[in-house]
Amino acid sequence: MQIKPILAALRRHKAGTFLIAMQIALTLAIVCNALFIIQQRVTHLSEPTGIDEADIFTIQNEWVGKHTDVELNAQMQADLQAMRSVPSVADATASNSFPLRGGGWDDGIKLDPAQVQDSSGTAIYFADPNTIDTFGLKLIAGRNFTADEVRSMGMRDNLKPASVIVTRTLADKLFPDGSALGKPIYLAGEQTTIVGIVDMLQTQSVDRWASSFRYRSLLVPARLTIELGGFYIVRAKPGQRDEAMKAVKQALFAQNPRRVIDDEVGMLTFDQVRAIAYDRDRGMAILMGIISVALLAITAAGIVGLTSFWVGQRRKQIGVRRALGATRRDILGYFMTENLLITSGGIIAGALLAVIMNLWLVTRFEMSRLSLAYLLVGVILLLLLGQGAVLAPAMRASKVSPVEATRSI
């Protein structure tokens, strides 16, 4: 196949060639980054929390009326006892938050009170001796809290835990050269001691700002006593979650009816918690997928349209070539090669544009750098799309009769 005649033909149609090449370039740049974003979002929403999600449900409880901290503490202990006595319940605990909730208490940890910068950020969960069992956490070192360590804490009280339990990720971050067990740390300006280490517990937030300490969580032996209430986390016996949810709600109102549990979001299975937490990521992945498919379809339609237009314009030229001995295969190859040159030009520009676009996203939205694998996938996809789109008009061109073309001269 001679390239010079094709290049000469493209030079005569500069505007159409440039526009379709730029369309391919933009499509490649956007699709590569969109696929990369989709992969990151799908990976993000599949991250494990470290808890027994299948059997866990949460309850957001609010109290009606005025109560002292002592009354609320006693009421919460009565609630926990009532929930644990339900036959379908394996265990229950009270906390200020839970993984994937989207909000809660985060703070910095220091190894020396004179430090200017924190050694690590951490999510803080209020806990009692039943928390590890309720969440289904794995205690890999040290001990659990005792009932005597748990104290009630009102909104105006300072956090002063004598002991804490940390996740393995947090322990490794704070003490990379040795075991964190028994070591002192400073939380909210107060010294405390690490008495236990659990394997994994995700933080409350799934936002990007919290990704640097995603599994750096910490349990403090405390019970939050506020009138706005807190959260109960309940683990049902295997296969009895739905039954436990109904029974627990009845048990709570039987124990004290002066409370509010919202009908829609007051009780959530952890499947619902996960769905709410990753709703934006799921929506973004779907949106990126739709945009990618739409761009690919528009680009394919553009190639088909432009090539069909050129075939219509060149019927006389095609006829002459057929009359001079060109076969149908030569005509087919001519248009396929012509399109390959245009697509290749667009792909070169698109690859450069994809990298520039990714650098802008990295700078602007703290995204990860684009993997070359996605660039390679995009290049192959556009090449196949371009050649597939041009095939039908190229075949129509190859069927132009030399006799008919000769008569048209």
mmCIF file of C-alpha atoms in Angstrom, residues 249-380:
data_model
loop_
_atom_site.group_PDB
_atom_site.id
_atom_site.type_symbol
_atom_site.label_atom_id
_atom_site.label_comp_id
_atom_site.label_asym_id
_atom_site.label_seq_id
_atom_site.Cartn_x
_atom_site.Cartn_y
_atom_site.Cartn_z
ATOM 1 C CA LYS A 249 -36.459 -2.586 68.779
ATOM 2 C CA GLN A 250 -39.301 -4.085 70.787
ATOM 3 C CA ALA A 251 -36.961 -4.775 73.706
ATOM 4 C CA LEU A 252 -35.651 -1.193 73.730
ATOM 5 C CA PHE A 253 -39.105 0.404 73.764
ATOM 6 C CA ALA A 254 -40.269 -2.088 76.391
ATOM 7 C CA GLN A 255 -37.287 -1.098 78.517
ATOM 8 C CA ASN A 256 -37.940 2.651 78.095
ATOM 9 C CA PRO A 257 -40.439 4.122 75.608
ATOM 10 C CA ARG A 258 -39.104 7.699 76.053
ATOM 11 C CA ARG A 259 -36.751 7.487 73.086
ATOM 12 C CA VAL A 260 -36.696 8.178 69.342
ATOM 13 C CA ILE A 261 -35.467 5.685 66.751
ATOM 14 C CA ASP A 262 -36.041 7.021 63.248
ATOM 15 C CA ASP A 263 -38.095 4.680 61.083
ATOM 16 C CA GLU A 264 -35.869 5.191 58.009
ATOM 17 C CA VAL A 265 -32.309 5.538 59.276
ATOM 18 C CA GLY A 266 -32.653 4.705 62.970
ATOM 19 C CA MET A 267 -31.840 1.052 62.399
ATOM 20 C CA LEU A 268 -29.527 0.078 59.542
ATOM 21 C CA THR A 269 -28.036 -3.180 58.479
ATOM 22 C CA PHE A 270 -24.389 -2.905 57.630
ATOM 23 C CA ASP A 271 -25.224 -3.529 53.999
ATOM 24 C CA GLN A 272 -27.215 -0.280 54.140
ATOM 25 C CA VAL A 273 -24.404 1.497 55.984
ATOM 26 C CA ARG A 274 -21.943 0.463 53.266
ATOM 27 C CA ALA A 275 -24.340 1.483 50.485
ATOM 28 C CA ILE A 276 -24.810 4.947 52.009
ATOM 29 C CA ALA A 277 -21.082 5.413 52.665
ATOM 30 C CA TYR A 278 -20.073 4.600 49.108
ATOM 31 C CA ASP A 279 -23.060 6.115 47.332
ATOM 32 C CA ARG A 280 -20.965 8.895 45.781
ATOM 33 C CA ASP A 281 -18.230 6.489 44.668
ATOM 34 C CA ARG A 282 -20.788 4.180 43.060
ATOM 35 C CA GLY A 283 -22.501 7.109 41.372
ATOM 36 C CA MET A 284 -19.190 8.478 40.103
ATOM 37 C CA ALA A 285 -18.198 5.085 38.684
ATOM 38 C CA ILE A 286 -21.542 4.750 36.877
ATOM 39 C CA LEU A 287 -21.313 8.321 35.547
ATOM 40 C CA MET A 288 -17.764 7.766 34.272
ATOM 41 C CA GLY A 289 -18.897 4.544 32.607
ATOM 42 C CA ILE A 290 -21.789 6.268 30.854
ATOM 43 C CA ILE A 291 -19.552 9.137 29.697
ATOM 44 C CA SER A 292 -16.960 6.682 28.352
ATOM 45 C CA VAL A 293 -19.522 4.662 26.406
ATOM 46 C CA ALA A 294 -21.127 7.827 25.023
ATOM 47 C CA LEU A 295 -17.770 9.252 23.902
ATOM 48 C CA LEU A 296 -16.772 6.001 22.224
ATOM 49 C CA ALA A 297 -20.126 5.841 20.429
ATOM 50 C CA ILE A 298 -19.856 9.466 19.261
ATOM 51 C CA THR A 299 -16.305 8.921 18.047
ATOM 52 C CA ALA A 300 -17.300 5.780 16.155
ATOM 53 C CA ALA A 301 -20.225 7.627 14.592
ATOM 54 C CA GLY A 302 -17.888 10.471 13.590
ATOM 55 C CA ILE A 303 -15.489 8.090 11.850
ATOM 56 C CA VAL A 304 -18.338 6.343 10.056
ATOM 57 C CA GLY A 305 -19.862 9.632 8.982
ATOM 58 C CA LEU A 306 -16.630 11.199 7.757
ATOM 59 C CA THR A 307 -15.497 8.102 5.889
ATOM 60 C CA SER A 308 -18.927 7.676 4.289
ATOM 61 C CA PHE A 309 -18.803 11.309 3.188
ATOM 62 C CA TRP A 310 -15.355 10.862 1.682
ATOM 63 C CA VAL A 311 -16.424 7.666 -0.091
ATOM 64 C CA GLY A 312 -19.323 9.588 -1.648
ATOM 65 C CA GLN A 313 -16.987 12.359 -2.743
ATOM 66 C CA ARG A 314 -14.421 9.974 -4.219
ATOM 67 C CA ARG A 315 -16.622 7.653 -6.243
ATOM 68 C CA LYS A 316 -15.126 8.970 -9.468
ATOM 69 C CA GLN A 317 -11.591 8.514 -8.132
ATOM 70 C CA ILE A 318 -12.413 5.012 -6.917
ATOM 71 C CA GLY A 319 -13.903 4.128 -10.280
ATOM 72 C CA VAL A 320 -10.778 5.313 -12.090
ATOM 73 C CA ARG A 321 -8.562 3.247 -9.796
ATOM 74 C CA ARG A 322 -10.748 0.178 -10.318
ATOM 75 C CA ALA A 323 -10.627 0.731 -14.085
ATOM 76 C CA LEU A 324 -6.809 0.947 -13.894
ATOM 77 C CA GLY A 325 -6.607 -2.418 -12.192
ATOM 78 C CA ALA A 326 -7.113 -1.786 -8.480
ATOM 79 C CA THR A 327 -8.893 -4.696 -6.787
ATOM 80 C CA ARG A 328 -11.668 -4.448 -4.237
ATOM 81 C CA ARG A 329 -9.091 -5.420 -1.613
ATOM 82 C CA ASP A 330 -6.870 -2.490 -2.658
ATOM 83 C CA ILE A 331 -9.761 -0.040 -2.208
ATOM 84 C CA LEU A 332 -10.642 -1.571 1.151
ATOM 85 C CA GLY A 333 -7.019 -1.361 2.254
ATOM 86 C CA TYR A 334 -6.784 2.236 1.083
ATOM 87 C CA PHE A 335 -9.576 3.451 3.350
ATOM 88 C CA MET A 336 -8.492 1.241 6.265
ATOM 89 C CA THR A 337 -4.940 2.620 6.018
ATOM 90 C CA GLU A 338 -6.190 6.162 5.693
ATOM 91 C CA ASN A 339 -8.244 5.775 8.849
ATOM 92 C CA LEU A 340 -5.357 4.104 10.661
ATOM 93 C CA LEU A 341 -3.159 7.131 9.942
ATOM 94 C CA ILE A 342 -5.811 9.523 11.256
ATOM 95 C CA THR A 343 -6.453 7.360 14.330
ATOM 96 C CA SER A 344 -2.734 7.031 15.030
ATOM 97 C CA GLY A 345 -2.306 10.783 14.916
ATOM 98 C CA GLY A 346 -5.234 11.204 17.279
ATOM 99 C CA ILE A 347 -3.883 8.556 19.622
ATOM 100 C CA ILE A 348 -0.458 10.207 19.872
ATOM 101 C CA ALA A 349 -2.079 13.513 20.748
ATOM 102 C CA GLY A 350 -4.580 11.763 23.031
ATOM 103 C CA ALA A 351 -1.872 9.944 24.983
ATOM 104 C CA LEU A 352 -0.142 13.226 25.697
ATOM 105 C CA LEU A 353 -3.432 14.859 26.599
ATOM 106 C CA ALA A 354 -4.350 11.946 28.921
ATOM 107 C CA VAL A 355 -1.131 12.384 30.884
ATOM 108 C CA ILE A 356 -1.627 16.165 31.134
ATOM 109 C CA MET A 357 -5.231 15.672 32.257
ATOM 110 C CA ASN A 358 -4.158 13.148 34.893
ATOM 111 C CA LEU A 359 -1.459 15.483 36.231
ATOM 112 C CA TRP A 360 -4.095 18.184 36.583
ATOM 113 C CA LEU A 361 -6.386 15.757 38.459
ATOM 114 C CA VAL A 362 -3.493 14.702 40.706
ATOM 115 C CA THR A 363 -2.734 18.325 41.533
ATOM 116 C CA ARG A 364 -6.326 19.478 41.844
ATOM 117 C CA PHE A 365 -8.064 16.480 43.449
ATOM 118 C CA GLU A 366 -5.154 14.510 44.953
ATOM 119 C CA MET A 367 -5.814 11.568 42.674
ATOM 120 C CA SER A 368 -3.281 8.834 41.969
ATOM 121 C CA ARG A 369 -1.102 8.941 38.885
ATOM 122 C CA LEU A 370 -2.503 7.265 35.800
ATOM 123 C CA SER A 371 -1.181 3.763 35.279
ATOM 124 C CA LEU A 372 0.387 3.144 31.850
ATOM 125 C CA ALA A 373 -1.716 -0.012 31.650
ATOM 126 C CA TYR A 374 -4.865 2.120 31.323
ATOM 127 C CA LEU A 375 -3.193 4.195 28.635
ATOM 128 C CA LEU A 376 -2.322 1.034 26.735
ATOM 129 C CA VAL A 377 -5.881 -0.292 27.098
ATOM 130 C CA GLY A 378 -7.235 3.018 25.806
ATOM 131 C CA VAL A 379 -4.890 3.006 22.801
ATOM 132 C CA ILE A 380 -5.895 -0.556 21.836
#
